[in-house]
Short mmCIF file of C-alpha atoms in Angstrom, two decimals:
data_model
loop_
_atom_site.label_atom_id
_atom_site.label_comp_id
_atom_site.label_asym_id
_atom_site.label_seq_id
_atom_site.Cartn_x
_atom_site.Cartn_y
_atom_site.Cartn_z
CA UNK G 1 146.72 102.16 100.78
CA UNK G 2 143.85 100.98 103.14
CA UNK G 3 141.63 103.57 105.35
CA UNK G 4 143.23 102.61 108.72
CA UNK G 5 139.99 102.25 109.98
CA UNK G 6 139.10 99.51 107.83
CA UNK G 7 141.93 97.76 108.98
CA UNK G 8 141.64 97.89 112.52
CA UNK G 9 137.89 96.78 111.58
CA UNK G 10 139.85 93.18 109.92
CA UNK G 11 141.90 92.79 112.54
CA UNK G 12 139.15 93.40 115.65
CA UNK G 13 136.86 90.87 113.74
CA UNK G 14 139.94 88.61 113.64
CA UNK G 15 140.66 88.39 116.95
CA UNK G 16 136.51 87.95 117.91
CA UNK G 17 136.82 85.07 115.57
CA UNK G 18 139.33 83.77 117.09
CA UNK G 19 138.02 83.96 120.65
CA UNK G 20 134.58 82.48 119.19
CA UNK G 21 136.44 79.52 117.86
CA UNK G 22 139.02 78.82 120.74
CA UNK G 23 136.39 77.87 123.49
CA UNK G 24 134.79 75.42 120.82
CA UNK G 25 138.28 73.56 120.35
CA UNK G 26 138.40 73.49 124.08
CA UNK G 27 135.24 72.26 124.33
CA UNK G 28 136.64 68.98 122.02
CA UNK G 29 139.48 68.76 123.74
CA UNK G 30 138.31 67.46 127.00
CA UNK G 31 136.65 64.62 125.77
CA UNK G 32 139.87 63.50 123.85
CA UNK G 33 141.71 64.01 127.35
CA UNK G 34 139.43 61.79 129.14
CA UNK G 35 139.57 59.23 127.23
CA UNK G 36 143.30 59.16 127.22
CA UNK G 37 143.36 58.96 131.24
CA UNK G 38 140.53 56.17 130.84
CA UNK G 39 143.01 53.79 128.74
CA UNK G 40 146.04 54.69 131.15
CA UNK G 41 143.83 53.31 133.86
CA UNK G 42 142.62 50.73 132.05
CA UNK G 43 146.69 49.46 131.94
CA UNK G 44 147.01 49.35 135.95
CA UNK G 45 149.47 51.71 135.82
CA UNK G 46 152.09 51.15 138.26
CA UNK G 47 150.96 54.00 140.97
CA UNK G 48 151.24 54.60 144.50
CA UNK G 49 146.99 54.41 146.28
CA UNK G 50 147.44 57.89 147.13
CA UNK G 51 148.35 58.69 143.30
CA UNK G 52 146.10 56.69 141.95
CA UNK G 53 143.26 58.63 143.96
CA UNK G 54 144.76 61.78 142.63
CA UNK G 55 144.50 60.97 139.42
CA UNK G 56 140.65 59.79 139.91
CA UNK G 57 139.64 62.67 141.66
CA UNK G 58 141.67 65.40 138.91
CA UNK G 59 139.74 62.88 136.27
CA UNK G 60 136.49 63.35 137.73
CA UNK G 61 136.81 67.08 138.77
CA UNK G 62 138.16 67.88 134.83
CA UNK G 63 134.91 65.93 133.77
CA UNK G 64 132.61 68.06 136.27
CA UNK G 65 134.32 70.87 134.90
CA UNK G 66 133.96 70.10 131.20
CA UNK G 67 130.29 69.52 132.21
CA UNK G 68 130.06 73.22 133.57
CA UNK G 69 131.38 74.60 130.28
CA UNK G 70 134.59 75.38 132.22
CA UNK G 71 136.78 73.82 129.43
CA UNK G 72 140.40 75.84 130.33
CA UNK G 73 140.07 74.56 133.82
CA UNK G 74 139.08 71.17 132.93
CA UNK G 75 142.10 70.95 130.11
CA UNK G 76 144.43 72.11 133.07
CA UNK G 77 142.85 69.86 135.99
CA UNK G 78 143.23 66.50 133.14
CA UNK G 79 146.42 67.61 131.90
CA UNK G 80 147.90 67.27 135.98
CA UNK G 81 146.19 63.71 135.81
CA UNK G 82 148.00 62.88 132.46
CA UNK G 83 151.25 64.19 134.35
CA UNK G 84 150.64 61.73 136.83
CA UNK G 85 149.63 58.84 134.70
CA UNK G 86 152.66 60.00 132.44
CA UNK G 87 150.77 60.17 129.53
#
């Protein structure tokens, strides 16, 4: 049987591991949501003027956000544009 020491070691370096990696997939994941709001827009989408400047202002604020190295609140901010756009 293990020292329980050691494994709490395992698991803490887990879970810091884990937190490294999950603002790097975030990071990626921004980029792959812009694009997909770019090629909605791209296909007129059939949207009300005050929806349609919704979705360009949640685009451009996710961007700005993404730029910041804010990359939960730009996922979130894109994701209510891709609500919108219904992608």
């Amino acid at each position: 049987m293990k020292p329980v020491k050691e494994t709490m070691m395992k698991r803490f370096m887990t879970l810091i591991a884990m937190l490294a990696f999950s603002g790097a997939a975030l990071a990626f994941h921004c980029p792959a949501d812009m694009k997909k709001i770019d090629a909605a827009l791209d296909k007129k989408p059939t949207l009300s003027a005050d929806q349609m400047a919704e979705v360009k202002k949640l685009r451009a604020d996710g961007e700005a956000f993404h730029k910041a190295g804010k990359h939960q609140e730009s996922v979130d901010t894109l994701a209510k544009a891709m609500k919108i756009l219904g992608v």
